[in-house]
Short mmCIF file of C-alpha atoms in Angstrom, two decimals:
data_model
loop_
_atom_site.label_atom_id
_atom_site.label_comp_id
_atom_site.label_asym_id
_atom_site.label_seq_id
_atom_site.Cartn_x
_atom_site.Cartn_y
_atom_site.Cartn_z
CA UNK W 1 0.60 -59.48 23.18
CA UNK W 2 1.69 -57.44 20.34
CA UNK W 3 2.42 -60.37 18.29
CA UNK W 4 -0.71 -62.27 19.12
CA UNK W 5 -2.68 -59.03 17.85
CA UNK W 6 -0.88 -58.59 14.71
CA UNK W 7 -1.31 -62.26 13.82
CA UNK W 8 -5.44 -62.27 14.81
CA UNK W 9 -5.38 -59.04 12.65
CA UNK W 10 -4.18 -60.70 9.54
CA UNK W 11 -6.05 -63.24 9.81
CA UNK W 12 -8.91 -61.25 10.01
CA UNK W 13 -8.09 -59.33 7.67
CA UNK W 14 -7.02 -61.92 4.91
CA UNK W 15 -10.52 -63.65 5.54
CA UNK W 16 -12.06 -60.39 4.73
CA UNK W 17 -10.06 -59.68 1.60
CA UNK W 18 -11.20 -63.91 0.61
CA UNK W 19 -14.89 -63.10 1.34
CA UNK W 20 -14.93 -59.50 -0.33
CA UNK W 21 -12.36 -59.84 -3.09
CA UNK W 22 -12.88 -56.01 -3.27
CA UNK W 23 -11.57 -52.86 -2.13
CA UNK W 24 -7.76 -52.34 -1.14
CA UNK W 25 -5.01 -54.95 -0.38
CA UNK W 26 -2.63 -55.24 1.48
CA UNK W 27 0.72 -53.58 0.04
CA UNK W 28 2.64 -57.20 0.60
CA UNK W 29 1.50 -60.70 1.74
CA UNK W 30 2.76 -58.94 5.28
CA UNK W 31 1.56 -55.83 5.19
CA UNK W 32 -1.78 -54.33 5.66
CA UNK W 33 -1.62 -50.70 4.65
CA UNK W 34 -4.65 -48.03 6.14
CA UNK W 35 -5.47 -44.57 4.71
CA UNK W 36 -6.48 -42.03 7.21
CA UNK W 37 -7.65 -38.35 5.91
CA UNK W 38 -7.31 -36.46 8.77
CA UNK W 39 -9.68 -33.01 9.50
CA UNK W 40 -6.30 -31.86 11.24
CA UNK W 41 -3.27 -29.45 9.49
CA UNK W 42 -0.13 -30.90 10.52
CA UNK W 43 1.04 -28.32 12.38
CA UNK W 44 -1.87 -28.37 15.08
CA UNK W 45 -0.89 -29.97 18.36
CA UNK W 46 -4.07 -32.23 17.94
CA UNK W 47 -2.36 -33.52 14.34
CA UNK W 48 1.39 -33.72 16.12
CA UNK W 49 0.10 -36.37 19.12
CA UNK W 50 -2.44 -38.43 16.78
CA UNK W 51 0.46 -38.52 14.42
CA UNK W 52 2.94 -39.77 16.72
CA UNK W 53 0.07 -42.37 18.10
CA UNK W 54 0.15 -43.82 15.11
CA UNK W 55 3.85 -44.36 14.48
CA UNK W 56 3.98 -45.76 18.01
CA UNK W 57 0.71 -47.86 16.64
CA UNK W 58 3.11 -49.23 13.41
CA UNK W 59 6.27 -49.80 15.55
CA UNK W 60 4.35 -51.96 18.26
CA UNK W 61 1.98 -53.29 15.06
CA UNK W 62 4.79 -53.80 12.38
CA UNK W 63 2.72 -55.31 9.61
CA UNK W 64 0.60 -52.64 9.86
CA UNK W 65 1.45 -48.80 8.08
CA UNK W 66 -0.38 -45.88 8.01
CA UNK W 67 -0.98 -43.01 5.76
CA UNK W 68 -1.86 -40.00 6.76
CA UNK W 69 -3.33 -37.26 4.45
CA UNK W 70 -3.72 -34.08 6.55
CA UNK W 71 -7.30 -32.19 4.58
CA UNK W 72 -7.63 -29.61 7.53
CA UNK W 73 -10.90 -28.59 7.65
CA UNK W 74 -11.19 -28.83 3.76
CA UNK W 75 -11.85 -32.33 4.50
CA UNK W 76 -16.11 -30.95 4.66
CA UNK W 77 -15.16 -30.61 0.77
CA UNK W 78 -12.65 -33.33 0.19
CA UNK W 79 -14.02 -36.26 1.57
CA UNK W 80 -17.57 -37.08 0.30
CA UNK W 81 -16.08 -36.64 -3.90
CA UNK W 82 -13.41 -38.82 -2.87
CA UNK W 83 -15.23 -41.39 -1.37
CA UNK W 84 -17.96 -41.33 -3.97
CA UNK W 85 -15.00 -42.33 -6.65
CA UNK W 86 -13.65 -45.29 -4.20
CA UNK W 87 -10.65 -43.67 -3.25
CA UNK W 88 -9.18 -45.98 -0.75
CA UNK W 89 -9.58 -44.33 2.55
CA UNK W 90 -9.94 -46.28 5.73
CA UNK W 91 -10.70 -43.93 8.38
CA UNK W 92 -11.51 -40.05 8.95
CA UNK W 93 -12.33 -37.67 11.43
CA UNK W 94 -14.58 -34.78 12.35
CA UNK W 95 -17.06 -33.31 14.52
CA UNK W 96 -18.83 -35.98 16.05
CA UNK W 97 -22.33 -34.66 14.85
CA UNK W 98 -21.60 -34.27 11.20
CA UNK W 99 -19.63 -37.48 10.44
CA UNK W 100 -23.15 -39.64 10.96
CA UNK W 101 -25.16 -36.89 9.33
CA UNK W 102 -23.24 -36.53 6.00
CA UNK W 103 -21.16 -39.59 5.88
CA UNK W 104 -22.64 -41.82 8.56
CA UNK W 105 -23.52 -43.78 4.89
CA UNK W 106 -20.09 -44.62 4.01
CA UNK W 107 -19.03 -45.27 7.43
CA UNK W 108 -19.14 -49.03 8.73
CA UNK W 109 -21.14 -50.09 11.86
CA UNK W 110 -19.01 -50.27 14.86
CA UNK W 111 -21.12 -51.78 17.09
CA UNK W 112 -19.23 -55.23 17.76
CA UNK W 113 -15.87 -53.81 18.30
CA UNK W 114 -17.12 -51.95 21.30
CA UNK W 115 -17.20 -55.50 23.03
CA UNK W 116 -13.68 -56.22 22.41
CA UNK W 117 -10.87 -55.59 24.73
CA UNK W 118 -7.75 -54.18 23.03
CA UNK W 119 -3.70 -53.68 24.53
CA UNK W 120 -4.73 -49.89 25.74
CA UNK W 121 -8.35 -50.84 27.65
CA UNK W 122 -6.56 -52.51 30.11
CA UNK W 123 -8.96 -55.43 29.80
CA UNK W 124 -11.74 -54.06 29.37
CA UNK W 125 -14.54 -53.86 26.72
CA UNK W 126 -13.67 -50.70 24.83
CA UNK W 127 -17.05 -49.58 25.59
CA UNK W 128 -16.26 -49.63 29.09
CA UNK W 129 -12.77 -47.74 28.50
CA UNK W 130 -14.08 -44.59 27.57
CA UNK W 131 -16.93 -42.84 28.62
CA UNK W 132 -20.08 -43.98 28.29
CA UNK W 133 -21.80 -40.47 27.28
CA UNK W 134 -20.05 -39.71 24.46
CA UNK W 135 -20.87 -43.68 23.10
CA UNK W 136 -24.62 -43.12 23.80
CA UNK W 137 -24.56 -39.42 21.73
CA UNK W 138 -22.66 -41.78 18.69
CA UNK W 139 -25.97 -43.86 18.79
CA UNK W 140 -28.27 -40.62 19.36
CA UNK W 141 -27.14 -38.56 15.99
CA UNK W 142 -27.72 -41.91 14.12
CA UNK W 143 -31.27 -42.88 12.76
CA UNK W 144 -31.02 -46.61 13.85
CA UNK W 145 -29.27 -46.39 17.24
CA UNK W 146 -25.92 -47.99 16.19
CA UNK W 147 -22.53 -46.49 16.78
CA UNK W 148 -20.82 -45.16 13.42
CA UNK W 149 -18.26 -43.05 15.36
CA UNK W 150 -16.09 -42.98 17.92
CA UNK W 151 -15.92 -39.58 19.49
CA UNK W 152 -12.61 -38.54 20.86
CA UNK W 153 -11.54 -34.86 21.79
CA UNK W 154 -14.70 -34.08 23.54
CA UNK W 155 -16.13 -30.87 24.92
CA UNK W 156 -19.15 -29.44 27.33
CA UNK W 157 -20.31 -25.94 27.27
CA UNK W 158 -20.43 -24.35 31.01
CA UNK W 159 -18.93 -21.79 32.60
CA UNK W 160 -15.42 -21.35 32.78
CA UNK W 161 -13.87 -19.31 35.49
CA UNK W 162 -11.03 -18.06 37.38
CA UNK W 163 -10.84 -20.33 40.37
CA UNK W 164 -8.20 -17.26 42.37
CA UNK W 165 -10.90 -14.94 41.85
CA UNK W 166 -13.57 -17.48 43.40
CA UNK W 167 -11.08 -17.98 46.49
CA UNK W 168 -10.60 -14.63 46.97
CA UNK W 169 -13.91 -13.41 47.30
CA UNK W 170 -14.56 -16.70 49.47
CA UNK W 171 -16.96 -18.81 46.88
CA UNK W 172 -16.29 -22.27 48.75
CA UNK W 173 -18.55 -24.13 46.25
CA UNK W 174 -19.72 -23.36 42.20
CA UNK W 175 -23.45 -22.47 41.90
CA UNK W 176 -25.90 -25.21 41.05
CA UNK W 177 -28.59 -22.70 41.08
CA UNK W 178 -29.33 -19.35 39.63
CA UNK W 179 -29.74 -17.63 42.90
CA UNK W 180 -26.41 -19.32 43.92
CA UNK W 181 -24.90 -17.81 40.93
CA UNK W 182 -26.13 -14.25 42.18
CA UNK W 183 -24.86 -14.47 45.47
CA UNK W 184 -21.56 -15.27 44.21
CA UNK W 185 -21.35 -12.59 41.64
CA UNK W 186 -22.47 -10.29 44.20
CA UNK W 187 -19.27 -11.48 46.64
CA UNK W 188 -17.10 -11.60 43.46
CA UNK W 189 -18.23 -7.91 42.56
CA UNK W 190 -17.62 -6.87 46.69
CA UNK W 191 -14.13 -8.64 45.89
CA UNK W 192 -13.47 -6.16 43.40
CA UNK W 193 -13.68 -8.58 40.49
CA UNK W 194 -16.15 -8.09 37.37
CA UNK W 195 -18.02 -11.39 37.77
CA UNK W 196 -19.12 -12.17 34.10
CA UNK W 197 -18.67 -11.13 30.48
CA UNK W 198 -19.91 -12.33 26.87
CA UNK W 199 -18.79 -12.08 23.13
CA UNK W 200 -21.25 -11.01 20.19
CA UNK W 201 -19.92 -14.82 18.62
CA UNK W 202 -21.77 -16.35 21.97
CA UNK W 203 -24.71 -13.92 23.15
CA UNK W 204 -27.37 -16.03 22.00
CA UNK W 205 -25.94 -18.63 24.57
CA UNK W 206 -27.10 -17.25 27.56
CA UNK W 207 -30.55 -16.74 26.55
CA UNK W 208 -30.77 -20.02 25.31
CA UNK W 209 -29.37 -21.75 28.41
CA UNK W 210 -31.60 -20.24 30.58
CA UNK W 211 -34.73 -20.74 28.53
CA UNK W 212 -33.42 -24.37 28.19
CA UNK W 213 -33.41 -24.93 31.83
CA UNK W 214 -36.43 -23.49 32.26
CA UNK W 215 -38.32 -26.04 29.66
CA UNK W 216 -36.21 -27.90 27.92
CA UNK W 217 -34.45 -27.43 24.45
CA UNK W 218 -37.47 -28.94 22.70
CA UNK W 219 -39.60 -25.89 24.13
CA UNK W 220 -36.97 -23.43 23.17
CA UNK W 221 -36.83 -25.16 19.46
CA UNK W 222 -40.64 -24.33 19.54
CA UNK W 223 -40.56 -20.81 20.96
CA UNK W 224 -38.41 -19.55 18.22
CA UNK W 225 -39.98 -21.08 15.41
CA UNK W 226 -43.79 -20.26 16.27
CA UNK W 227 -45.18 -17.95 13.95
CA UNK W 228 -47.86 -16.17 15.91
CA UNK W 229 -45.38 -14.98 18.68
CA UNK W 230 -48.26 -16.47 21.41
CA UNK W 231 -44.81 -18.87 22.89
CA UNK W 232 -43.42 -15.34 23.80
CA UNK W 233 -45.88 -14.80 26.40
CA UNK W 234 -44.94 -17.64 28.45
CA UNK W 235 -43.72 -16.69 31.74
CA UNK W 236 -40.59 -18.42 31.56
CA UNK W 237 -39.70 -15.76 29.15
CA UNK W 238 -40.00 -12.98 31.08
CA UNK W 239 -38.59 -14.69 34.00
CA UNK W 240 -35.48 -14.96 31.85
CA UNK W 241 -35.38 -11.74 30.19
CA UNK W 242 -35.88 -9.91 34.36
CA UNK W 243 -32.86 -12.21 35.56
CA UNK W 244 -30.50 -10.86 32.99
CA UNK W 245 -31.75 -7.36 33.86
CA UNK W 246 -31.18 -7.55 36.97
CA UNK W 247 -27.26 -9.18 36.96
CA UNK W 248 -27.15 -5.95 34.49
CA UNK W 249 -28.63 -3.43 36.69
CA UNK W 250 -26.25 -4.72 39.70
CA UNK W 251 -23.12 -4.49 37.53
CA UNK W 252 -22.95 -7.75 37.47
CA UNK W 253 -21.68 -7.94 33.96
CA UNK W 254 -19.13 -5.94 31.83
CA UNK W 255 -19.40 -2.70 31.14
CA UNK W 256 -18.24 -3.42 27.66
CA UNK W 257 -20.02 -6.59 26.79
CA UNK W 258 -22.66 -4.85 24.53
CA UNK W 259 -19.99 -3.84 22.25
CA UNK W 260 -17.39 -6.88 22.89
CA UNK W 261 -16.49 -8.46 19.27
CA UNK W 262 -15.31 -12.01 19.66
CA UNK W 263 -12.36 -12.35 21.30
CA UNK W 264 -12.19 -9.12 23.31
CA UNK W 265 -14.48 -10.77 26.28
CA UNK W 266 -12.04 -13.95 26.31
CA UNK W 267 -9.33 -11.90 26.63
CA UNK W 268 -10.70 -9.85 29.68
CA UNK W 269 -11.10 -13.29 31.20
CA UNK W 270 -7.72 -14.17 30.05
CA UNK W 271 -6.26 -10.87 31.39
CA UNK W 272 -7.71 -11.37 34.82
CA UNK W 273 -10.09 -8.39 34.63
CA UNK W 274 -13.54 -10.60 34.23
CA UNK W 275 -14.32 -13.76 35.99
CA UNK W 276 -16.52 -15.97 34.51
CA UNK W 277 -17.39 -16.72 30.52
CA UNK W 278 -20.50 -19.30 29.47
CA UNK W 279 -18.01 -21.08 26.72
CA UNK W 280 -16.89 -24.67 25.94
CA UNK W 281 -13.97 -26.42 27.06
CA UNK W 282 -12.09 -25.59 24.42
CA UNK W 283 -11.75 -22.16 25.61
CA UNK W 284 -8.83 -22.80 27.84
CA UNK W 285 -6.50 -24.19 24.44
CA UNK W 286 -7.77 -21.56 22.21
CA UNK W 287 -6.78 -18.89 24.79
CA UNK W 288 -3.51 -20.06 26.30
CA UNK W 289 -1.47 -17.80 24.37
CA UNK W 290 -2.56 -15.20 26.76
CA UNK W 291 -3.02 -16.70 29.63
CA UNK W 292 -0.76 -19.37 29.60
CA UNK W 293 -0.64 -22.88 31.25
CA UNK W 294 -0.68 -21.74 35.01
CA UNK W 295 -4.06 -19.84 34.74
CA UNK W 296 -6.24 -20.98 37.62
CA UNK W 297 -9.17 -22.42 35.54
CA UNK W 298 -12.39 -23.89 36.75
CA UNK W 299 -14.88 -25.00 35.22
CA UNK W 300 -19.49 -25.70 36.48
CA UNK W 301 -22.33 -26.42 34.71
CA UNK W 302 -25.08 -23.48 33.70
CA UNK W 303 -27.16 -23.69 36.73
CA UNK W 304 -30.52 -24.83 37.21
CA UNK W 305 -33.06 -21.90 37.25
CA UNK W 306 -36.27 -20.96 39.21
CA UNK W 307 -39.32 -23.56 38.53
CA UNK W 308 -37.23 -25.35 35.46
CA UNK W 309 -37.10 -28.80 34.05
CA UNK W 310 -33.30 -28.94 33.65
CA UNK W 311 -30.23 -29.05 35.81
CA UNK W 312 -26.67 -29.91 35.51
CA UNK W 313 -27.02 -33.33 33.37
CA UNK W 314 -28.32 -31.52 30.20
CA UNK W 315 -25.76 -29.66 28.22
CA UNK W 316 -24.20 -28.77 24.78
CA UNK W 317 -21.63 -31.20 24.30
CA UNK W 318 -19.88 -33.15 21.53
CA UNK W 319 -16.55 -34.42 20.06
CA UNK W 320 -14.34 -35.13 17.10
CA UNK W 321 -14.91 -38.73 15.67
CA UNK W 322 -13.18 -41.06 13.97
CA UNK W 323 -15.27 -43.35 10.99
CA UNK W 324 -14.17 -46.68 9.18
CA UNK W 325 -15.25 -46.95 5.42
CA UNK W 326 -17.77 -49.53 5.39
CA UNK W 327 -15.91 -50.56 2.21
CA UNK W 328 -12.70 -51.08 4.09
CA UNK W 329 -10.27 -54.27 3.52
CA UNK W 330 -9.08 -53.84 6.84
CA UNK W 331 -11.37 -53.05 9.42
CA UNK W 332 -10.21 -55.12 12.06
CA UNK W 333 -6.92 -53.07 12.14
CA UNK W 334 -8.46 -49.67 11.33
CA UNK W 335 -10.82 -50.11 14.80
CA UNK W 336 -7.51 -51.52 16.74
CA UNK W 337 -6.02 -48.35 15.38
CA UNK W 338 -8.86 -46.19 17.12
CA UNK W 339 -8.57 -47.57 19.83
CA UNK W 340 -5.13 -47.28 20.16
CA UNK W 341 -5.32 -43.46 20.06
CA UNK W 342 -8.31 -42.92 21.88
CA UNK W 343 -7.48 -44.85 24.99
CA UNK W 344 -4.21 -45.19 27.18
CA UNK W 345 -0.84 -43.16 26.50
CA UNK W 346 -2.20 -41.57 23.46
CA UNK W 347 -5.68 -40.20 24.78
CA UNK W 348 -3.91 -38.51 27.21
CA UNK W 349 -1.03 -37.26 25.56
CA UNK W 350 -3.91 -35.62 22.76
CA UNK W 351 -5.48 -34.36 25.67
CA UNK W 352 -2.36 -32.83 27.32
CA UNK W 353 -0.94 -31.47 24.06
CA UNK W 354 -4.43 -29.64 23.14
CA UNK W 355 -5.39 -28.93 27.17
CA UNK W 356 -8.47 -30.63 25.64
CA UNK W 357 -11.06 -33.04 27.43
CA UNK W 358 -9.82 -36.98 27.41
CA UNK W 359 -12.06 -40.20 25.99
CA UNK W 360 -11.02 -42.74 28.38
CA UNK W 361 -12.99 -42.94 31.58
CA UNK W 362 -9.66 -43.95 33.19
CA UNK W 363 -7.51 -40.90 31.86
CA UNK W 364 -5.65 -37.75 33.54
CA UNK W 365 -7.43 -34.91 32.79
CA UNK W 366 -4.96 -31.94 32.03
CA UNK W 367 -5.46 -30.01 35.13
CA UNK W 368 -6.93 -26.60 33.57
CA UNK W 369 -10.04 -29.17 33.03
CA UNK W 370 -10.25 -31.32 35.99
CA UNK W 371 -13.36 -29.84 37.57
CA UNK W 372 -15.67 -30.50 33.98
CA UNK W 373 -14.96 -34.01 34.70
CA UNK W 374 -17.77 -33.84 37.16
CA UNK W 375 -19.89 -32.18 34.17
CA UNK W 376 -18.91 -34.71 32.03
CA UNK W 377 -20.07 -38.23 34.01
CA UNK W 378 -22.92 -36.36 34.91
CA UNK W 379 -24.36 -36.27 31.65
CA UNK W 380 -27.86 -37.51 30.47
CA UNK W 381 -29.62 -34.86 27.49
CA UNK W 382 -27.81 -33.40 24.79
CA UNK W 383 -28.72 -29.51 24.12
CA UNK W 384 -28.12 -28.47 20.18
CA UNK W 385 -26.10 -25.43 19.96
CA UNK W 386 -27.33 -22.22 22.41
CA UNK W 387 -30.11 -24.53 23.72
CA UNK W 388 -31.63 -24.89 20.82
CA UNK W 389 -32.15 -20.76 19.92
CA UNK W 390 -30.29 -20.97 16.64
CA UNK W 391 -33.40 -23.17 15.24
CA UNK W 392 -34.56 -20.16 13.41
CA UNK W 393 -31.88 -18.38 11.45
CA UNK W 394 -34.23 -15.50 10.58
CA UNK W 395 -35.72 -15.13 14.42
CA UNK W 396 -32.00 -15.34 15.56
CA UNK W 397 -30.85 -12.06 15.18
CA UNK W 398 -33.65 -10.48 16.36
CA UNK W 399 -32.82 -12.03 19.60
CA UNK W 400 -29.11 -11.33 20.04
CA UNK W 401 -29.47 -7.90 19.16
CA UNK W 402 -31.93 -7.27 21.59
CA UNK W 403 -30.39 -9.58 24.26
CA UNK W 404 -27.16 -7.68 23.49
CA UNK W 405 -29.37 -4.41 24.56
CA UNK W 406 -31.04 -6.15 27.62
CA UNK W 407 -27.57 -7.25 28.77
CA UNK W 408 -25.90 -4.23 28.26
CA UNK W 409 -28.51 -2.32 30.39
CA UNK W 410 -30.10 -0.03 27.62
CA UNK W 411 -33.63 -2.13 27.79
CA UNK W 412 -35.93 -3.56 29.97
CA UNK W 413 -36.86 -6.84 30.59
CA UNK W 414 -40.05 -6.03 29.65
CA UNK W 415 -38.98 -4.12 26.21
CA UNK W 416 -37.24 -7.24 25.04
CA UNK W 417 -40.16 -9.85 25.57
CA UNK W 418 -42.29 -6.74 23.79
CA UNK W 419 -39.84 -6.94 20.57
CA UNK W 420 -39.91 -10.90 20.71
CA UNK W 421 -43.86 -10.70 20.40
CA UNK W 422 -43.44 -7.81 17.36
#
């Protein structure tokens, strides 16, 4: 099989160079060289398994070599000048969302590879070798509907939690509704546990959520960027801003979250003191220095609120991506590359190294993230960041400071709707 590929690929390939007769050749008349700039540093577990991917790629692929040019995030600087003078660069990565906003012009259409079956897809159609979600948000950032990135490295926003804390206070199930949630802070409080926390970094999350479930990110979008305040007087406001009051007013929450600076809420969670933290899956990498790999994490979905539009199937989430330069010599081999790393051996063993989220539908999940699997296949609308809150950067401070207050207990519900209007 691994002959048969390499052979197709040349071919390919050397047809491509005859009908172009531009951009890079091959080093040899039997080797095909690709340039990947990488938004890794080399030193990130992320950068260590797609690096080893990709020498396991050349050994089973032996016509085939790779470069790898590790930009780190500079690669938001690096890449567009570079491509602009035709350096030779095959493929590059970065977050899902701003690879087809800013470069989704230099990128290649990837469309008809997702029909092919490749030695990692176990016969499949890569399409239907990873999952299908994070292929339909490729084709929702971009203006025509086609795929111009494969996402890989994916992540939800939800609630994380400490599954020994659940058991303990005897939570048998994760809320799917708000007044599920409050009954099981209240038995997580009896327990002796503080049931939630937040960071400064993430405040405007909650609000946003909750408004989102209510009616919809769109709505939210709206609400923050209407002029004459009138949005603010929609019940679903005040419905939010009492439910907040109210976890606060039960103890529900912190005692220090109005004056947590990010990290010092992870860490409670981290340290076992606080329960539950509204966060994305990455959460459980970029904290395992404290709590290590044992920690019993668990992971649900924001839940679905009093009269709202939205449950479990509408969330934040995104990815990393990989593009091919439109302009590539080799694209046959730069997508069998791809897929090589974001399917099989290699999606898992990113996954495992970076206790990060799999592509392939197929996949172990590292165990720390087996319960947003769930989350994951469930998934059907795309929130932007905080439910859409952020869509005013002048309205948005406004808002966290006086969510901050609300949360913390030192205003009403009715005092923060009253500053909204203002």
């Amino acid at each position: 099989m691994k002959r048969i590929f390499a052979g197709a690929a040349l071919a390919v390939i050397g047809a491509a160079l005859l009908l172009t007769g531009c951009s890079k050749k091959a080093d040899s008349a039997d080797t095909v060289k690709l340039v990947y700039w990488s938004m890794w540093n080399q030193t990130e577990p992320q950068a260590q398994a797609i690096e080893e991917g990709i020498r396991d790629f050349e050994k089973k692929n032996p016509t085939i070599k790779v470069e790898i040019n590790w930009n780190g995030r500079e690669i938001r600087k690096t890449l567009q000048p570079a491509l602009d003078n035709n350096q030779t660069i095959d493929i590059w990565d970065e977050d899902l969302e701003r690879v087809i906003k800013t470069w989704g012009s230099y990128s290649l259409k990837l469309d008809s590879y997702l029909d092919k079956t490749y030695p990692t897809t176990e016969g499949k159609a890569y399409k239907d070798a990873v999952m299908g979600s994070l292929i339909d948000l490729s084709r929702f950032y971009a203006s025509d509907g086609a795929v111009y990135a494969i996402p890989y490295q994916p992540f939800v926003f939800a609630f994380m939690y400490n599954k020994e804390h659940f058991q303990k206070a005897g939570i048998a199930s994760t809320p799917k509704t708000w007044d599920e949630l409050i009954v099981a802070m209240g038995k997580l409080k009896a327990a002796g546990f503080v049931p939630m926390t937040m960071d400064d970094a993430y405040m405007d999350t909650l609000p946003g959520y909750y408004l989102a479930r209510a009616k919809g990110y769109q709505w939210v979008e709206q609400l923050v960027n209407d002029n004459t305040n009138a949005l603010w007087n929609d019940p679903a406001v005040l419905q939010m801003a009492k439910a907040f009051e109210a976890i606060a007013k039960a103890g529900y929450v912190s005692n220090t979250v109005a004056a947590n600076k990010w990290p010092a809420g992870q860490q409670d969670v981290a340290a076992g003191t606080v329960t539950m933290y509204l966060n994305g899956t990455w959460l459980v990498n970029e904290i395992m220095g404290t709590t290590g790999p044992e920690f019993p994490w668990g992971t649900f979905a924001f839940p679905s609120v009093p009269n709202g539009v939205d449950d479990g199937t509408a969330a934040n989430y995104g990815a990393q991506a990989f593009q091919v330069n439109k302009n590539s010599a080799n694209p046959e081999a730069a997508f069998a590359l791809i897929a090589h790393l974001t399917t099989g051996a290699w999606d898992k063993e990113l996954a495992q190294r970076s206790y990060g989220v799999p592509v392939g539908g197929t996949t172990d999940w590292p165990v720390q993230l087996a319960e947003a699997k769930a989350i994951f296949n469930n998934l059907k609308i795309c929130y932007p960041w905080a439910g859409g809150i952020q869509a005013n950067t002048d309205k948005l401070p406004v808002i966290v400071e006086s969510f901050t207050r609300l949360l913390g207990g030192t205003i009403t519900a009715d005092q923060f709707v009253a500053t909204m209007k203002r």
